[in-house]
PDB file of C-alpha atoms in Angstrom:
ATOM      1  CA  MET R   1       3.236 -31.501   8.136  1.00  0.00           C
ATOM      2  CA  ALA R   2       1.646 -28.988   5.737  1.00  0.00           C
ATOM      3  CA  ASN R   3       3.693 -26.588   3.674  1.00  0.00           C
ATOM      4  CA  LYS R   4       4.272 -23.652   6.026  1.00  0.00           C
ATOM      5  CA  ARG R   5       4.099 -20.027   5.005  1.00  0.00           C
ATOM      6  CA  LYS R   6       7.270 -18.074   5.667  1.00  0.00           C
ATOM      7  CA  TRP R   7       7.380 -14.607   7.163  1.00  0.00           C
ATOM      8  CA  ILE R   8      10.166 -12.076   7.540  1.00  0.00           C
ATOM      9  CA  ALA R   9      10.306 -10.053  10.747  1.00  0.00           C
ATOM     10  CA  MET R  10      12.460  -7.251  12.028  1.00  0.00           C
ATOM     11  CA  GLY R  11      12.874  -6.508  15.690  1.00  0.00           C
ATOM     12  CA  TYR R  12      14.296  -3.076  16.228  1.00  0.00           C
ATOM     13  CA  ASN R  13      14.989  -0.362  18.731  1.00  0.00           C
ATOM     14  CA  VAL R  14      15.656   3.247  17.710  1.00  0.00           C
ATOM     15  CA  PRO R  15      17.070   5.800  20.166  1.00  0.00           C
ATOM     16  CA  ILE R  16      14.442   8.148  21.596  1.00  0.00           C
ATOM     17  CA  ASN R  17      16.217  11.251  20.323  1.00  0.00           C
ATOM     18  CA  PRO R  18      15.927  12.592  17.763  1.00  0.00           C
ATOM     19  CA  SER R  19      12.289  11.504  17.486  1.00  0.00           C
ATOM     20  CA  LYS R  20      12.330  12.039  13.714  1.00  0.00           C
ATOM     21  CA  ASN R  21      14.309   8.791  13.394  1.00  0.00           C
ATOM     22  CA  ARG R  22      11.539   6.749  15.053  1.00  0.00           C
ATOM     23  CA  VAL R  23       8.950   8.460  12.867  1.00  0.00           C
ATOM     24  CA  TYR R  24      11.065   7.730   9.778  1.00  0.00           C
ATOM     25  CA  VAL R  25      11.263   4.002  10.598  1.00  0.00           C
ATOM     26  CA  TRP R  26       7.544   3.819  11.402  1.00  0.00           C
ATOM     27  CA  ARG R  27       6.636   5.533   8.107  1.00  0.00           C
ATOM     28  CA  LYS R  28       8.885   3.272   6.057  1.00  0.00           C
ATOM     29  CA  LEU R  29       7.369   0.163   7.630  1.00  0.00           C
ATOM     30  CA  LYS R  30       3.858   1.524   7.091  1.00  0.00           C
ATOM     31  CA  GLU R  31       4.629   2.298   3.425  1.00  0.00           C
ATOM     32  CA  ALA R  32       5.833  -1.286   2.999  1.00  0.00           C
ATOM     33  CA  GLY R  33       2.604  -2.633   4.495  1.00  0.00           C
ATOM     34  CA  ALA R  34       4.266  -4.158   7.554  1.00  0.00           C
ATOM     35  CA  VAL R  35       2.150  -5.206  10.518  1.00  0.00           C
ATOM     36  CA  TYR R  36       3.440  -5.063  14.063  1.00  0.00           C
ATOM     37  CA  TYR R  37       3.304  -8.481  15.637  1.00  0.00           C
ATOM     38  CA  LYS R  38       4.524  -7.169  18.978  1.00  0.00           C
ATOM     39  CA  SER R  39       5.953  -3.815  20.016  1.00  0.00           C
ATOM     40  CA  GLY R  40       9.132  -3.253  18.032  1.00  0.00           C
ATOM     41  CA  VAL R  41       8.619  -6.343  15.847  1.00  0.00           C
ATOM     42  CA  ALA R  42       7.380  -5.636  12.328  1.00  0.00           C
ATOM     43  CA  VAL R  43       6.343  -8.544  10.097  1.00  0.00           C
ATOM     44  CA  LEU R  44       5.941  -8.942   6.339  1.00  0.00           C
ATOM     45  CA  PRO R  45       5.160 -11.961   4.181  1.00  0.00           C
ATOM     46  CA  TYR R  46       8.389 -13.520   2.967  1.00  0.00           C
ATOM     47  CA  ARG R  47       9.191 -12.220  -0.500  1.00  0.00           C
ATOM     48  CA  LYS R  48      12.531 -11.232  -1.950  1.00  0.00           C
ATOM     49  CA  ALA R  49      11.573  -7.544  -2.196  1.00  0.00           C
ATOM     50  CA  GLU R  50      10.494  -7.415   1.447  1.00  0.00           C
ATOM     51  CA  VAL R  51      13.691  -9.121   2.620  1.00  0.00           C
ATOM     52  CA  GLU R  52      15.776  -6.543   0.739  1.00  0.00           C
ATOM     53  CA  PHE R  53      13.646  -3.705   2.064  1.00  0.00           C
ATOM     54  CA  LEU R  54      14.144  -4.850   5.660  1.00  0.00           C
ATOM     55  CA  ARG R  55      17.881  -5.293   5.104  1.00  0.00           C
ATOM     56  CA  ARG R  56      18.192  -1.704   3.877  1.00  0.00           C
ATOM     57  CA  LEU R  57      16.034  -0.379   6.705  1.00  0.00           C
ATOM     58  CA  SER R  58      17.996  -2.400   9.254  1.00  0.00           C
ATOM     59  CA  GLU R  59      21.240  -0.809   8.071  1.00  0.00           C
ATOM     60  CA  LYS R  60      19.632   2.630   8.249  1.00  0.00           C
ATOM     61  CA  ILE R  61      18.474   1.941  11.826  1.00  0.00           C
ATOM     62  CA  LYS R  62      21.966   0.834  12.828  1.00  0.00           C
ATOM     63  CA  GLY R  63      23.312   4.025  11.248  1.00  0.00           C
ATOM     64  CA  MET R  64      20.966   5.972  13.532  1.00  0.00           C
ATOM     65  CA  GLY R  65      22.548   4.298  16.551  1.00  0.00           C
ATOM     66  CA  GLY R  66      19.727   1.779  16.918  1.00  0.00           C
ATOM     67  CA  GLU R  67      19.546  -1.984  16.878  1.00  0.00           C
ATOM     68  CA  ALA R  68      17.823  -4.183  14.325  1.00  0.00           C
ATOM     69  CA  SER R  69      17.655  -7.901  13.650  1.00  0.00           C
ATOM     70  CA  ILE R  70      15.904  -9.635  10.784  1.00  0.00           C
ATOM     71  CA  ILE R  71      14.571 -13.141  11.182  1.00  0.00           C
ATOM     72  CA  GLU R  72      12.615 -15.602   9.092  1.00  0.00           C
ATOM     73  CA  ILE R  73       9.689 -17.086  10.979  1.00  0.00           C
ATOM     74  CA  SER R  74       6.874 -19.553  10.569  1.00  0.00           C
ATOM     75  CA  PHE R  75       4.016 -20.131  12.957  1.00  0.00           C
ATOM     76  CA  ILE R  76       3.530 -23.278  14.996  1.00  0.00           C
ATOM     77  CA  ASP R  77      -0.078 -22.383  15.843  1.00  0.00           C
ATOM     78  CA  GLN R  78      -2.066 -21.730  12.664  1.00  0.00           C
ATOM     79  CA  LYS R  79      -4.571 -19.675  14.659  1.00  0.00           C
ATOM     80  CA  ASP R  80      -1.818 -17.139  15.455  1.00  0.00           C
ATOM     81  CA  GLU R  81      -0.867 -16.998  11.794  1.00  0.00           C
ATOM     82  CA  ARG R  82      -4.475 -16.554  10.707  1.00  0.00           C
ATOM     83  CA  GLU R  83      -4.840 -13.630  13.130  1.00  0.00           C
ATOM     84  CA  LEU R  84      -1.778 -11.978  11.609  1.00  0.00           C
ATOM     85  CA  ILE R  85      -3.107 -12.539   8.086  1.00  0.00           C
ATOM     86  CA  GLU R  86      -6.412 -10.965   9.158  1.00  0.00           C
ATOM     87  CA  ARG R  87      -4.511  -7.889  10.351  1.00  0.00           C
ATOM     88  CA  PHE R  88      -2.839  -7.581   6.941  1.00  0.00           C
ATOM     89  CA  ILE R  89      -6.184  -8.009   5.187  1.00  0.00           C
ATOM     90  CA  GLN R  90      -7.913  -5.461   7.427  1.00  0.00           C
ATOM     91  CA  GLN R  91      -5.129  -2.923   6.900  1.00  0.00           C
ATOM     92  CA  THR R  92      -5.360  -3.250   3.115  1.00  0.00           C
ATOM     93  CA  ARG R  93      -9.157  -3.310   3.127  1.00  0.00           C
ATOM     94  CA  GLU R  94      -9.245   0.016   5.011  1.00  0.00           C
ATOM     95  CA  GLU R  95      -6.839   1.617   2.538  1.00  0.00           C
ATOM     96  CA  TYR R  96      -8.863   0.340  -0.426  1.00  0.00           C
ATOM     97  CA  ARG R  97     -12.101   1.619   1.106  1.00  0.00           C
ATOM     98  CA  GLU R  98     -10.571   5.087   1.461  1.00  0.00           C
ATOM     99  CA  ILE R  99      -9.710   5.083  -2.230  1.00  0.00           C
ATOM    100  CA  LEU R 100     -13.174   3.802  -3.172  1.00  0.00           C
ATOM    101  CA  ALA R 101     -14.732   6.647  -1.184  1.00  0.00           C
ATOM    102  CA  GLU R 102     -12.465   9.177  -2.920  1.00  0.00           C
ATOM    103  CA  CYS R 103     -13.362   7.663  -6.318  1.00  0.00           C
ATOM    104  CA  GLY R 104     -17.056   7.926  -5.462  1.00  0.00           C
ATOM    105  CA  LYS R 105     -16.739  11.589  -4.506  1.00  0.00           C
ATOM    106  CA  LEU R 106     -14.808  12.376  -7.680  1.00  0.00           C
ATOM    107  CA  HIS R 107     -17.280  10.449  -9.820  1.00  0.00           C
ATOM    108  CA  ASP R 108     -20.242  12.280  -8.275  1.00  0.00           C
ATOM    109  CA  MET R 109     -18.509  15.630  -8.680  1.00  0.00           C
ATOM    110  CA  LEU R 110     -17.825  14.991 -12.355  1.00  0.00           C
ATOM    111  CA  LEU R 111     -21.418  14.006 -13.047  1.00  0.00           C
ATOM    112  CA  SER R 112     -22.975  16.828 -11.069  1.00  0.00           C
ATOM    113  CA  SER R 113     -21.106  19.877 -12.333  1.00  0.00           C
ATOM    114  CA  PRO R 114     -19.680  20.713 -15.740  1.00  0.00           C
ATOM    115  CA  MET R 115     -16.077  21.913 -15.667  1.00  0.00           C
ATOM    116  CA  ASP R 116     -14.082  24.094 -17.963  1.00  0.00           C
ATOM    117  CA  ARG R 117     -10.646  23.137 -19.309  1.00  0.00           C
ATOM    118  CA  GLU R 118      -8.748  24.823 -16.444  1.00  0.00           C
ATOM    119  CA  GLU R 119     -10.774  22.944 -13.829  1.00  0.00           C
ATOM    120  CA  LEU R 120     -10.116  19.666 -15.663  1.00  0.00           C
ATOM    121  CA  GLU R 121      -6.376  20.376 -15.612  1.00  0.00           C
ATOM    122  CA  LYS R 122      -6.495  20.961 -11.835  1.00  0.00           C
ATOM    123  CA  LEU R 123      -8.483  17.755 -11.421  1.00  0.00           C
ATOM    124  CA  HIS R 124      -5.970  15.921 -13.588  1.00  0.00           C
ATOM    125  CA  GLU R 125      -2.998  16.936 -11.484  1.00  0.00           C
ATOM    126  CA  ALA R 126      -4.519  17.005  -8.031  1.00  0.00           C
ATOM    127  CA  THR R 127      -6.996  14.165  -7.919  1.00  0.00           C
ATOM    128  CA  LEU R 128      -7.243  11.391 -10.469  1.00  0.00           C
ATOM    129  CA  ILE R 129      -3.529  10.797 -11.049  1.00  0.00           C
ATOM    130  CA  LYS R 130      -2.958  11.025  -7.300  1.00  0.00           C
ATOM    131  CA  LEU R 131      -5.658   8.399  -6.722  1.00  0.00           C
ATOM    132  CA  ALA R 132      -4.217   6.089  -9.367  1.00  0.00           C
ATOM    133  CA  LYS R 133      -0.729   6.357  -7.875  1.00  0.00           C
ATOM    134  CA  LYS R 134      -2.053   5.791  -4.355  1.00  0.00           C
ATOM    135  CA  TYR R 135      -3.913   2.724  -5.596  1.00  0.00           C
ATOM    136  CA  LYS R 136      -0.774   1.400  -7.273  1.00  0.00           C
ATOM    137  CA  ARG R 137       1.213   1.744  -4.011  1.00  0.00           C
ATOM    138  CA  ILE R 138      -1.452  -0.063  -1.998  1.00  0.00           C
ATOM    139  CA  ARG R 139      -1.860  -2.763  -4.643  1.00  0.00           C
ATOM    140  CA  SER R 140       1.888  -3.459  -4.529  1.00  0.00           C
ATOM    141  CA  ARG R 141       1.567  -4.409  -0.860  1.00  0.00           C
ATOM    142  CA  ASP R 142      -1.765  -6.208  -1.118  1.00  0.00           C
ATOM    143  CA  PHE R 143      -0.154  -9.473  -0.069  1.00  0.00           C
ATOM    144  CA  PHE R 144      -3.434 -11.400  -0.025  1.00  0.00           C
ATOM    145  CA  LYS R 145      -5.006 -10.025  -3.246  1.00  0.00           C
ATOM    146  CA  LEU R 146      -8.267  -8.552  -2.003  1.00  0.00           C
ATOM    147  CA  PRO R 147     -11.110  -8.366  -4.558  1.00  0.00           C
ATOM    148  CA  LEU R 148     -11.656  -4.683  -3.712  1.00  0.00           C
ATOM    149  CA  ALA R 149      -8.684  -3.913  -5.959  1.00  0.00           C
ATOM    150  CA  GLN R 150     -10.656  -4.746  -9.076  1.00  0.00           C
ATOM    151  CA  GLU R 151     -13.529  -2.548  -7.905  1.00  0.00           C
ATOM    152  CA  ILE R 152     -11.116   0.385  -7.622  1.00  0.00           C
ATOM    153  CA  GLU R 153      -9.724  -0.279 -11.097  1.00  0.00           C
ATOM    154  CA  TYR R 154     -13.255  -0.226 -12.498  1.00  0.00           C
ATOM    155  CA  GLY R 155     -13.949   3.024 -10.638  1.00  0.00           C
ATOM    156  CA  LEU R 156     -10.801   4.696 -11.924  1.00  0.00           C
ATOM    157  CA  GLU R 157     -11.512   3.516 -15.465  1.00  0.00           C
ATOM    158  CA  ASP R 158     -15.080   4.812 -15.191  1.00  0.00           C
ATOM    159  CA  ILE R 159     -13.855   8.230 -14.070  1.00  0.00           C
ATOM    160  CA  GLY R 160     -11.365   8.203 -16.938  1.00  0.00           C
ATOM    161  CA  ALA R 161     -14.200   7.459 -19.364  1.00  0.00           C
ATOM    162  CA  ILE R 162     -16.193  10.411 -18.046  1.00  0.00           C
ATOM    163  CA  LEU R 163     -13.231  12.700 -18.577  1.00  0.00           C
ATOM    164  CA  ARG R 164     -12.213  11.225 -21.933  1.00  0.00           C
ATOM    165  CA  MET R 165     -14.519  13.472 -23.909  1.00  0.00           C
ATOM    166  CA  SER R 166     -12.740  16.656 -22.859  1.00  0.00           C
ATOM    167  CA  ALA R 167      -9.391  15.408 -21.563  1.00  0.00           C
ATOM    168  CA  LYS R 168      -8.212  12.527 -23.763  1.00  0.00           C
ATOM    169  CA  ASP R 169      -4.634  12.467 -22.463  1.00  0.00           C
ATOM    170  CA  LEU R 170      -5.821  12.132 -18.849  1.00  0.00           C
ATOM    171  CA  SER R 171      -7.397   8.738 -19.355  1.00  0.00           C
ATOM    172  CA  GLN R 172      -4.291   7.561 -21.219  1.00  0.00           C
ATOM    173  CA  GLN R 173      -2.111   8.522 -18.254  1.00  0.00           C
ATOM    174  CA  VAL R 174      -4.390   6.732 -15.796  1.00  0.00           C
ATOM    175  CA  LYS R 175      -4.462   3.664 -18.048  1.00  0.00           C
ATOM    176  CA  ARG R 176      -0.642   3.649 -18.228  1.00  0.00           C
ATOM    177  CA  ILE R 177      -0.438   3.755 -14.431  1.00  0.00           C
ATOM    178  CA  LEU R 178      -2.943   0.893 -14.087  1.00  0.00           C
ATOM    179  CA  ASP R 179      -1.313  -1.168 -16.830  1.00  0.00           C
ATOM    180  CA  VAL R 180       2.091  -1.285 -15.138  1.00  0.00           C
ATOM    181  CA  GLU R 181       2.516  -4.912 -14.206  1.00  0.00           C
ATOM    182  CA  MET R 182       3.034  -5.595 -10.506  1.00  0.00           C
ATOM    183  CA  ASP R 183       5.181  -8.275  -8.908  1.00  0.00           C
TER     184      ASP R 183
END
């Protein structure tokens, strides 16, 4: 039998009221990159960080008066597993494409209109650093290492190069964010 991939899953139930608790759990699972296998069953690839995350979230759910169980699973039917992997890949691909589109808009804006120092400062705070941080979050949960990630890094570096002439510290900050090594 081939070496099977392990998955970590959490089945949970959160009381209907207050609804903010259900929203909280959903957001936390979304931030972690979890995919719902079935209603109320969120799945992540088995890694130490994901196991710890689900343990903490499980305790939080129980503190809300809900129920949560964490299980380790592996698939018998490889077709089922492949479908789940495709859902993870599609989820990440969509997030990367959003960032690529935002990078393209920013790149075009920088090339099409000159900006004064104040406008560059606004851009620095509101756009490029935000994009780099968003990319870093998505990259940390890119469980299947999509090649789009490198395209985004090139785009962010290109935008940094455009800004380097008038905002040297900006490109250094973006570079520092991109250089942080990921697990």
